[in-house]
mmCIF file of C-alpha atoms in Angstrom:
data_model
loop_
_atom_site.group_PDB
_atom_site.id
_atom_site.type_symbol
_atom_site.label_atom_id
_atom_site.label_comp_id
_atom_site.label_asym_id
_atom_site.label_seq_id
_atom_site.Cartn_x
_atom_site.Cartn_y
_atom_site.Cartn_z
ATOM 1 C CA MET O 1 77.471 75.048 127.335
ATOM 2 C CA GLY O 2 78.365 72.751 124.521
ATOM 3 C CA LYS O 3 77.429 73.114 120.845
ATOM 4 C CA GLY O 4 74.969 69.763 120.785
ATOM 5 C CA LYS O 5 72.820 71.951 123.507
ATOM 6 C CA ARG O 6 72.808 75.122 122.105
ATOM 7 C CA GLN O 7 71.368 73.167 118.932
ATOM 8 C CA ARG O 8 68.935 71.358 121.243
ATOM 9 C CA ARG O 9 67.227 74.317 122.542
ATOM 10 C CA LYS O 10 67.385 76.512 119.276
ATOM 11 C CA LEU O 11 64.895 73.393 117.476
ATOM 12 C CA SER O 12 62.789 73.260 120.457
ATOM 13 C CA ALA O 13 61.990 77.339 120.820
ATOM 14 C CA TYR O 14 59.698 77.086 118.252
ATOM 15 C CA ILE O 15 56.599 74.186 119.115
ATOM 16 C CA GLU O 16 53.411 76.578 119.287
ATOM 17 C CA PRO O 17 51.962 76.411 115.659
ATOM 18 C CA CYS O 18 50.251 79.384 114.252
ATOM 19 C CA ARG O 19 47.485 78.123 112.643
ATOM 20 C CA ARG O 20 46.125 80.633 109.468
ATOM 21 C CA ASN O 21 42.032 80.713 109.699
ATOM 22 C CA GLU O 22 41.770 79.122 112.423
ATOM 23 C CA PRO O 23 40.073 80.269 115.794
ATOM 24 C CA ALA O 24 42.482 80.989 119.033
ATOM 25 C CA ALA O 25 43.384 77.421 120.974
ATOM 26 C CA SER O 26 41.746 77.351 124.380
ATOM 27 C CA PRO O 27 43.736 77.668 127.293
ATOM 28 C CA LYS O 28 43.469 73.539 127.725
ATOM 29 C CA VAL O 29 44.146 73.076 124.491
ATOM 30 C CA LYS O 30 47.328 74.941 124.743
ATOM 31 C CA GLU O 31 48.436 73.529 127.765
ATOM 32 C CA ARG O 32 47.791 70.255 126.444
ATOM 33 C CA GLN O 33 50.004 71.312 122.938
ATOM 34 C CA ALA O 34 52.713 72.110 125.354
ATOM 35 C CA SER O 35 53.066 69.197 127.189
ATOM 36 C CA SER O 36 53.154 66.963 124.348
ATOM 37 C CA GLN O 37 56.794 68.474 123.720
ATOM 38 C CA ARG O 38 56.732 68.614 119.656
ATOM 39 C CA ILE O 39 59.335 69.542 118.318
ATOM 40 C CA ILE O 40 59.495 71.363 115.202
ATOM 41 C CA PRO O 41 62.936 71.973 113.144
ATOM 42 C CA PHE O 42 62.071 75.079 111.669
ATOM 43 C CA GLU O 43 60.906 78.797 112.550
ATOM 44 C CA PRO O 44 58.038 80.771 110.814
ATOM 45 C CA SER O 45 61.053 83.228 109.478
ATOM 46 C CA HIS O 46 62.742 80.337 108.023
ATOM 47 C CA ARG O 47 63.710 80.503 104.541
ATOM 48 C CA ILE O 48 62.784 76.665 103.733
ATOM 49 C CA LEU O 49 63.816 74.660 100.490
ATOM 50 C CA LEU O 50 61.249 71.407 100.385
ATOM 51 C CA VAL O 51 62.860 68.276 98.292
ATOM 52 C CA GLY O 52 61.235 65.963 97.336
ATOM 53 C CA GLU O 53 57.490 66.429 98.098
ATOM 54 C CA GLY O 54 54.955 64.344 96.759
ATOM 55 C CA ASP O 55 51.377 65.494 96.815
ATOM 56 C CA PHE O 56 52.562 68.826 98.286
ATOM 57 C CA SER O 57 50.530 68.249 101.792
ATOM 58 C CA PHE O 58 53.623 69.078 103.614
ATOM 59 C CA ALA O 59 54.085 72.229 102.011
ATOM 60 C CA HIS O 60 50.941 73.272 102.152
ATOM 61 C CA SER O 61 50.634 72.598 105.986
ATOM 62 C CA LEU O 62 53.703 74.826 106.232
ATOM 63 C CA TRP O 63 52.103 77.536 105.289
ATOM 64 C CA SER O 64 48.584 76.890 105.998
ATOM 65 C CA HIS O 65 49.456 75.684 109.827
ATOM 66 C CA HIS O 66 53.219 76.807 110.591
ATOM 67 C CA CYS O 67 52.490 80.545 108.467
ATOM 68 C CA CYS O 68 56.271 79.786 107.226
ATOM 69 C CA THR O 69 56.202 82.730 103.985
ATOM 70 C CA SER O 70 59.178 81.987 102.068
ATOM 71 C CA LEU O 71 59.370 78.455 100.829
ATOM 72 C CA LEU O 72 60.802 77.041 97.775
ATOM 73 C CA ALA O 73 58.877 73.554 96.996
ATOM 74 C CA THR O 74 60.376 71.124 94.690
ATOM 75 C CA CYS O 75 59.304 67.638 93.416
ATOM 76 C CA TYR O 76 61.164 65.513 91.360
ATOM 77 C CA ASP O 77 57.871 64.523 89.158
ATOM 78 C CA SER O 78 57.096 66.527 86.690
ATOM 79 C CA LYS O 79 53.822 68.459 86.204
ATOM 80 C CA THR O 80 52.154 66.207 84.171
ATOM 81 C CA SER O 81 53.290 62.715 86.039
ATOM 82 C CA LEU O 82 52.276 64.421 89.717
ATOM 83 C CA ALA O 83 49.077 65.124 88.452
ATOM 84 C CA GLU O 84 48.516 61.397 87.818
ATOM 85 C CA LYS O 85 50.688 59.824 90.596
ATOM 86 C CA TYR O 86 48.642 62.327 93.165
ATOM 87 C CA PRO O 87 45.277 63.644 92.014
ATOM 88 C CA GLN O 88 45.151 65.480 95.036
ATOM 89 C CA ALA O 89 48.239 67.586 94.697
ATOM 90 C CA SER O 90 46.271 70.193 92.618
ATOM 91 C CA GLN O 91 44.391 71.993 95.533
ATOM 92 C CA HIS O 92 47.496 71.839 97.531
ATOM 93 C CA ILE O 93 49.461 73.532 94.594
ATOM 94 C CA SER O 94 46.531 76.172 93.745
ATOM 95 C CA ASP O 95 46.187 77.439 97.191
ATOM 96 C CA LEU O 96 50.105 77.952 97.445
ATOM 97 C CA GLU O 97 50.380 79.953 94.140
ATOM 98 C CA GLU O 98 47.243 81.468 95.468
ATOM 99 C CA ALA O 99 49.427 82.596 98.408
ATOM 100 C CA SER O 100 52.186 83.773 96.823
ATOM 101 C CA HIS O 101 50.005 86.240 94.300
ATOM 102 C CA LYS O 102 49.476 88.122 97.878
ATOM 103 C CA ASP O 103 50.757 91.284 98.197
ATOM 104 C CA ASP O 104 51.369 90.285 102.326
ATOM 105 C CA GLY O 105 55.706 89.616 101.402
ATOM 106 C CA THR O 106 54.440 85.448 101.206
ATOM 107 C CA ASP O 107 57.048 84.152 98.783
ATOM 108 C CA ILE O 108 56.238 80.725 97.761
ATOM 109 C CA LYS O 109 57.187 79.074 94.481
ATOM 110 C CA ILE O 110 56.713 75.118 93.021
ATOM 111 C CA LEU O 111 59.200 73.691 90.836
ATOM 112 C CA TYR O 112 58.565 70.461 88.909
ATOM 113 C CA SER O 113 61.466 68.089 87.775
ATOM 114 C CA VAL O 114 63.804 68.769 90.393
ATOM 115 C CA ASP O 115 66.679 65.813 91.270
ATOM 116 C CA ALA O 116 67.657 66.105 94.946
ATOM 117 C CA THR O 117 71.358 64.778 93.705
ATOM 118 C CA GLN O 118 71.348 68.178 91.477
ATOM 119 C CA LEU O 119 70.314 71.068 93.502
ATOM 120 C CA GLY O 120 71.186 74.119 91.754
ATOM 121 C CA ARG O 121 72.313 72.695 88.315
ATOM 122 C CA ALA O 122 69.895 73.781 85.196
ATOM 123 C CA GLY O 123 67.446 71.680 84.233
ATOM 124 C CA THR O 124 67.637 69.247 86.368
ATOM 125 C CA GLY O 125 68.465 71.066 89.680
ATOM 126 C CA GLY O 126 66.011 73.843 90.152
ATOM 127 C CA GLY O 127 68.699 76.170 88.386
ATOM 128 C CA LYS O 128 69.176 79.854 89.617
ATOM 129 C CA HIS O 129 65.913 79.873 91.827
ATOM 130 C CA VAL O 130 67.774 76.900 93.872
ATOM 131 C CA ARG O 131 71.063 77.462 93.142
ATOM 132 C CA LYS O 132 70.714 81.312 94.800
ATOM 133 C CA GLY O 133 70.547 79.237 98.170
ATOM 134 C CA ASN O 134 70.393 80.967 101.813
ATOM 135 C CA PHE O 135 68.462 78.295 102.875
ATOM 136 C CA ASP O 136 67.850 77.962 106.878
ATOM 137 C CA ARG O 137 66.371 74.528 106.335
ATOM 138 C CA VAL O 138 66.307 72.182 103.462
ATOM 139 C CA ILE O 139 63.878 69.299 104.170
ATOM 140 C CA PHE O 140 63.616 66.093 102.782
ATOM 141 C CA ASN O 141 60.951 63.517 104.049
ATOM 142 C CA PHE O 142 61.224 60.102 103.217
ATOM 143 C CA PRO O 143 63.871 59.752 100.280
ATOM 144 C CA HIS O 144 63.147 56.841 98.037
ATOM 145 C CA VAL O 145 64.036 55.810 95.063
ATOM 146 C CA GLY O 146 61.447 53.866 94.266
ATOM 147 C CA GLY O 147 61.216 49.788 93.487
ATOM 148 C CA LEU O 148 64.418 49.944 91.330
ATOM 149 C CA THR O 149 65.031 46.354 92.353
ATOM 150 C CA LYS O 150 63.800 43.489 94.467
ATOM 151 C CA ASP O 151 67.340 42.644 95.965
ATOM 152 C CA VAL O 152 67.222 44.070 99.093
ATOM 153 C CA ASN O 153 71.412 44.964 99.386
ATOM 154 C CA ARG O 154 71.332 46.977 95.550
ATOM 155 C CA GLN O 155 67.886 48.709 96.547
ATOM 156 C CA VAL O 156 69.744 50.137 99.744
ATOM 157 C CA ARG O 157 72.867 51.210 98.322
ATOM 158 C CA HIS O 158 70.593 52.861 95.245
ATOM 159 C CA ASN O 159 68.879 55.120 98.331
ATOM 160 C CA GLN O 160 72.179 55.802 99.787
ATOM 161 C CA GLU O 161 73.893 56.956 96.588
ATOM 162 C CA LEU O 162 70.017 59.336 96.619
ATOM 163 C CA LEU O 163 71.244 60.648 100.213
ATOM 164 C CA VAL O 164 74.953 61.174 99.805
ATOM 165 C CA GLY O 165 73.697 63.346 96.224
ATOM 166 C CA PHE O 166 71.357 64.704 98.526
ATOM 167 C CA PHE O 167 73.817 65.964 101.539
ATOM 168 C CA ARG O 168 76.811 66.955 98.993
ATOM 169 C CA SER O 169 73.970 69.156 96.738
ATOM 170 C CA SER O 170 72.331 70.960 99.822
ATOM 171 C CA MET O 171 75.673 71.654 101.478
ATOM 172 C CA PRO O 172 76.504 74.721 99.084
ATOM 173 C CA ILE O 173 73.054 76.435 99.669
ATOM 174 C CA LEU O 174 72.854 76.564 102.772
ATOM 175 C CA ALA O 175 72.549 80.234 104.942
ATOM 176 C CA PRO O 176 75.396 80.429 107.616
ATOM 177 C CA GLY O 177 74.018 78.458 110.775
ATOM 178 C CA GLY O 178 71.353 76.159 108.199
ATOM 179 C CA ASN O 179 70.187 72.727 108.686
ATOM 180 C CA ILE O 180 69.436 69.947 106.662
ATOM 181 C CA VAL O 181 66.431 67.893 107.736
ATOM 182 C CA VAL O 182 65.823 64.260 106.682
ATOM 183 C CA THR O 183 63.088 61.949 107.985
ATOM 184 C CA ILE O 184 63.201 58.389 107.448
ATOM 185 C CA PHE O 185 61.291 55.123 108.629
ATOM 186 C CA GLU O 186 62.813 53.041 111.421
ATOM 187 C CA GLY O 187 63.105 49.571 111.397
ATOM 188 C CA ASP O 188 64.579 47.405 108.346
ATOM 189 C CA PRO O 189 65.363 48.278 105.525
ATOM 190 C CA TYR O 190 65.680 51.844 106.629
ATOM 191 C CA GLU O 191 68.152 51.396 109.242
ATOM 192 C CA LEU O 192 70.585 49.664 106.747
ATOM 193 C CA TRP O 193 71.003 52.602 104.889
ATOM 194 C CA ASN O 194 73.070 54.167 107.979
ATOM 195 C CA ILE O 195 72.277 57.929 107.739
ATOM 196 C CA ARG O 196 74.547 58.698 110.049
ATOM 197 C CA ASP O 197 77.499 57.102 108.490
ATOM 198 C CA LEU O 198 76.582 58.645 105.021
ATOM 199 C CA ALA O 199 76.191 62.292 106.801
ATOM 200 C CA ARG O 200 79.365 62.293 108.688
ATOM 201 C CA HIS O 201 80.989 61.241 105.293
ATOM 202 C CA ALA O 202 79.596 63.893 103.213
ATOM 203 C CA GLY O 203 80.716 66.455 105.622
ATOM 204 C CA LEU O 204 77.973 66.420 108.187
ATOM 205 C CA LYS O 205 77.263 65.661 111.752
ATOM 206 C CA VAL O 206 73.622 65.006 113.736
ATOM 207 C CA GLY O 207 72.896 67.876 115.487
ATOM 208 C CA ARG O 208 69.910 66.238 116.743
ATOM 209 C CA SER O 209 67.490 63.461 116.232
ATOM 210 C CA PHE O 210 64.063 62.966 117.252
ATOM 211 C CA ARG O 211 60.925 60.981 116.309
ATOM 212 C CA PHE O 212 58.306 62.196 113.655
ATOM 213 C CA GLN O 213 55.012 63.325 114.493
ATOM 214 C CA PRO O 214 53.013 63.574 111.819
ATOM 215 C CA ASP O 215 49.718 65.140 113.743
ATOM 216 C CA VAL O 216 52.065 68.064 113.876
ATOM 217 C CA TYR O 217 51.911 68.741 110.252
ATOM 218 C CA SER O 218 47.713 69.455 110.161
ATOM 219 C CA GLY O 219 46.630 68.265 106.838
ATOM 220 C CA TYR O 220 49.714 66.662 105.653
ATOM 221 C CA ASN O 221 49.959 62.821 104.707
ATOM 222 C CA HIS O 222 52.762 60.763 103.447
ATOM 223 C CA ALA O 223 52.526 60.289 99.500
ATOM 224 C CA ARG O 224 54.231 56.961 98.161
ATOM 225 C CA THR O 225 56.985 57.756 95.668
ATOM 226 C CA LEU O 226 54.844 55.190 93.417
ATOM 227 C CA GLY O 227 51.851 57.579 93.261
ATOM 228 C CA LYS O 228 48.508 55.986 93.722
ATOM 229 C CA ILE O 229 48.409 54.561 90.444
ATOM 230 C CA LYS O 230 50.696 51.684 91.148
ATOM 231 C CA GLY O 231 51.406 49.224 94.078
ATOM 232 C CA GLY O 232 47.943 49.071 95.107
ATOM 233 C CA GLY O 233 46.010 50.388 97.933
ATOM 234 C CA GLY O 234 46.931 47.857 101.098
ATOM 235 C CA TRP O 235 50.340 49.836 101.945
ATOM 236 C CA LYS O 236 50.770 50.843 105.552
ATOM 237 C CA GLY O 237 53.907 52.273 105.298
ATOM 238 C CA GLY O 238 52.670 55.875 106.264
ATOM 239 C CA GLU O 239 51.578 54.158 109.850
ATOM 240 C CA ARG O 240 55.360 53.497 111.006
ATOM 241 C CA ASP O 241 57.325 55.198 113.055
ATOM 242 C CA ALA O 242 59.905 57.630 111.764
ATOM 243 C CA ARG O 243 62.778 59.697 113.016
ATOM 244 C CA THR O 244 63.775 62.955 111.871
ATOM 245 C CA TYR O 245 67.626 63.851 111.751
ATOM 246 C CA VAL O 246 68.965 67.275 111.637
ATOM 247 C CA PHE O 247 72.182 67.836 110.490
ATOM 248 C CA GLU O 248 74.869 70.086 110.470
ATOM 249 C CA LEU O 249 78.322 71.109 109.055
ATOM 250 C CA GLN O 250 81.010 69.605 110.384
ATOM 251 C CA ASP O 251 83.234 72.352 109.635
ATOM 252 C CA VAL O 252 84.939 74.909 112.234
ATOM 253 C CA ASP O 253 84.159 77.855 109.228
ATOM 254 C CA PRO O 254 81.236 76.910 108.063
ATOM 255 C CA ALA O 255 80.898 80.134 106.317
ATOM 256 C CA SER O 256 84.323 79.472 104.603
ATOM 257 C CA SER O 257 83.287 75.736 103.227
ATOM 258 C CA ILE O 258 80.160 76.967 102.005
ATOM 259 C CA ARG O 259 81.774 78.917 99.590
ATOM 260 C CA LYS O 260 84.114 76.992 98.422
ATOM 261 C CA ARG O 261 81.480 74.532 97.672
ATOM 262 C CA ARG O 262 79.751 77.219 95.725
ATOM 263 C CA ARG O 263 82.556 78.251 93.530
ATOM 264 C CA LYS O 264 83.188 74.535 92.790
ATOM 265 C CA SER O 265 79.495 73.968 91.923
ATOM 266 C CA ASN O 266 79.339 77.264 89.789
ATOM 267 C CA SER O 267 82.359 76.933 87.748
ATOM 268 C CA SER O 268 80.686 73.397 86.525
ATOM 269 C CA GLU O 269 77.126 75.045 86.328
ATOM 270 C CA ASP O 270 75.386 75.328 82.974
ATOM 271 C CA SER O 271 73.859 78.898 82.279
ATOM 272 C CA ASP O 272 69.842 78.562 82.593
#
């Protein structure tokens, strides 16, 4: 059996969410859940790095709905800017921080001002918390640079640069067999990004892609890059179809490649 088929079976192995503080589902509900063929590209036991969080509702869902207890959730915004853009984030963060203080093995940490293209760097990339790596999944939902320009071609290039930088900075911090998971909207201008080609040139390949199902993540709401303080309330992007890509390393010996990249990264690393 080919590697691609093994990967697909692995990704679809966990399809039954673990709901925290909710009553057990009835047999009929469980039957509907199983028949929906929902795909969740991680397992509760995985060590997960979330990049580019908005209001932290996705991180909250992974903890509260899927029982993930090893989470490093990061956002690009500073703590002050985040509070202004996403007022609803405070409750999500409060719940996550409270959970991390419980003596039950939960390891959840929130980091602010983390650049997805500089992962592991001191100051801008989360420093040692990110650099120690060994992540089973690095997840970036709906990457976007924001409205840097009204020129479509330039905007496409800016987002392509964001993705390439993210791919290259994520690869050294993956655990053996780990995956990079990216979800973007379908249609233009997102298809112009050519995410598959960008990943291939960075040393990755698509293990699987599938339609993103937001209802799988109870409580999750797509948070616009501009936040609530800009852009008006008529935006309907959260209702667009989206696709999730699960990337894996191309290398025959991924562990060797990761060690080489990590040594290169550490050699130019500033101290924390």
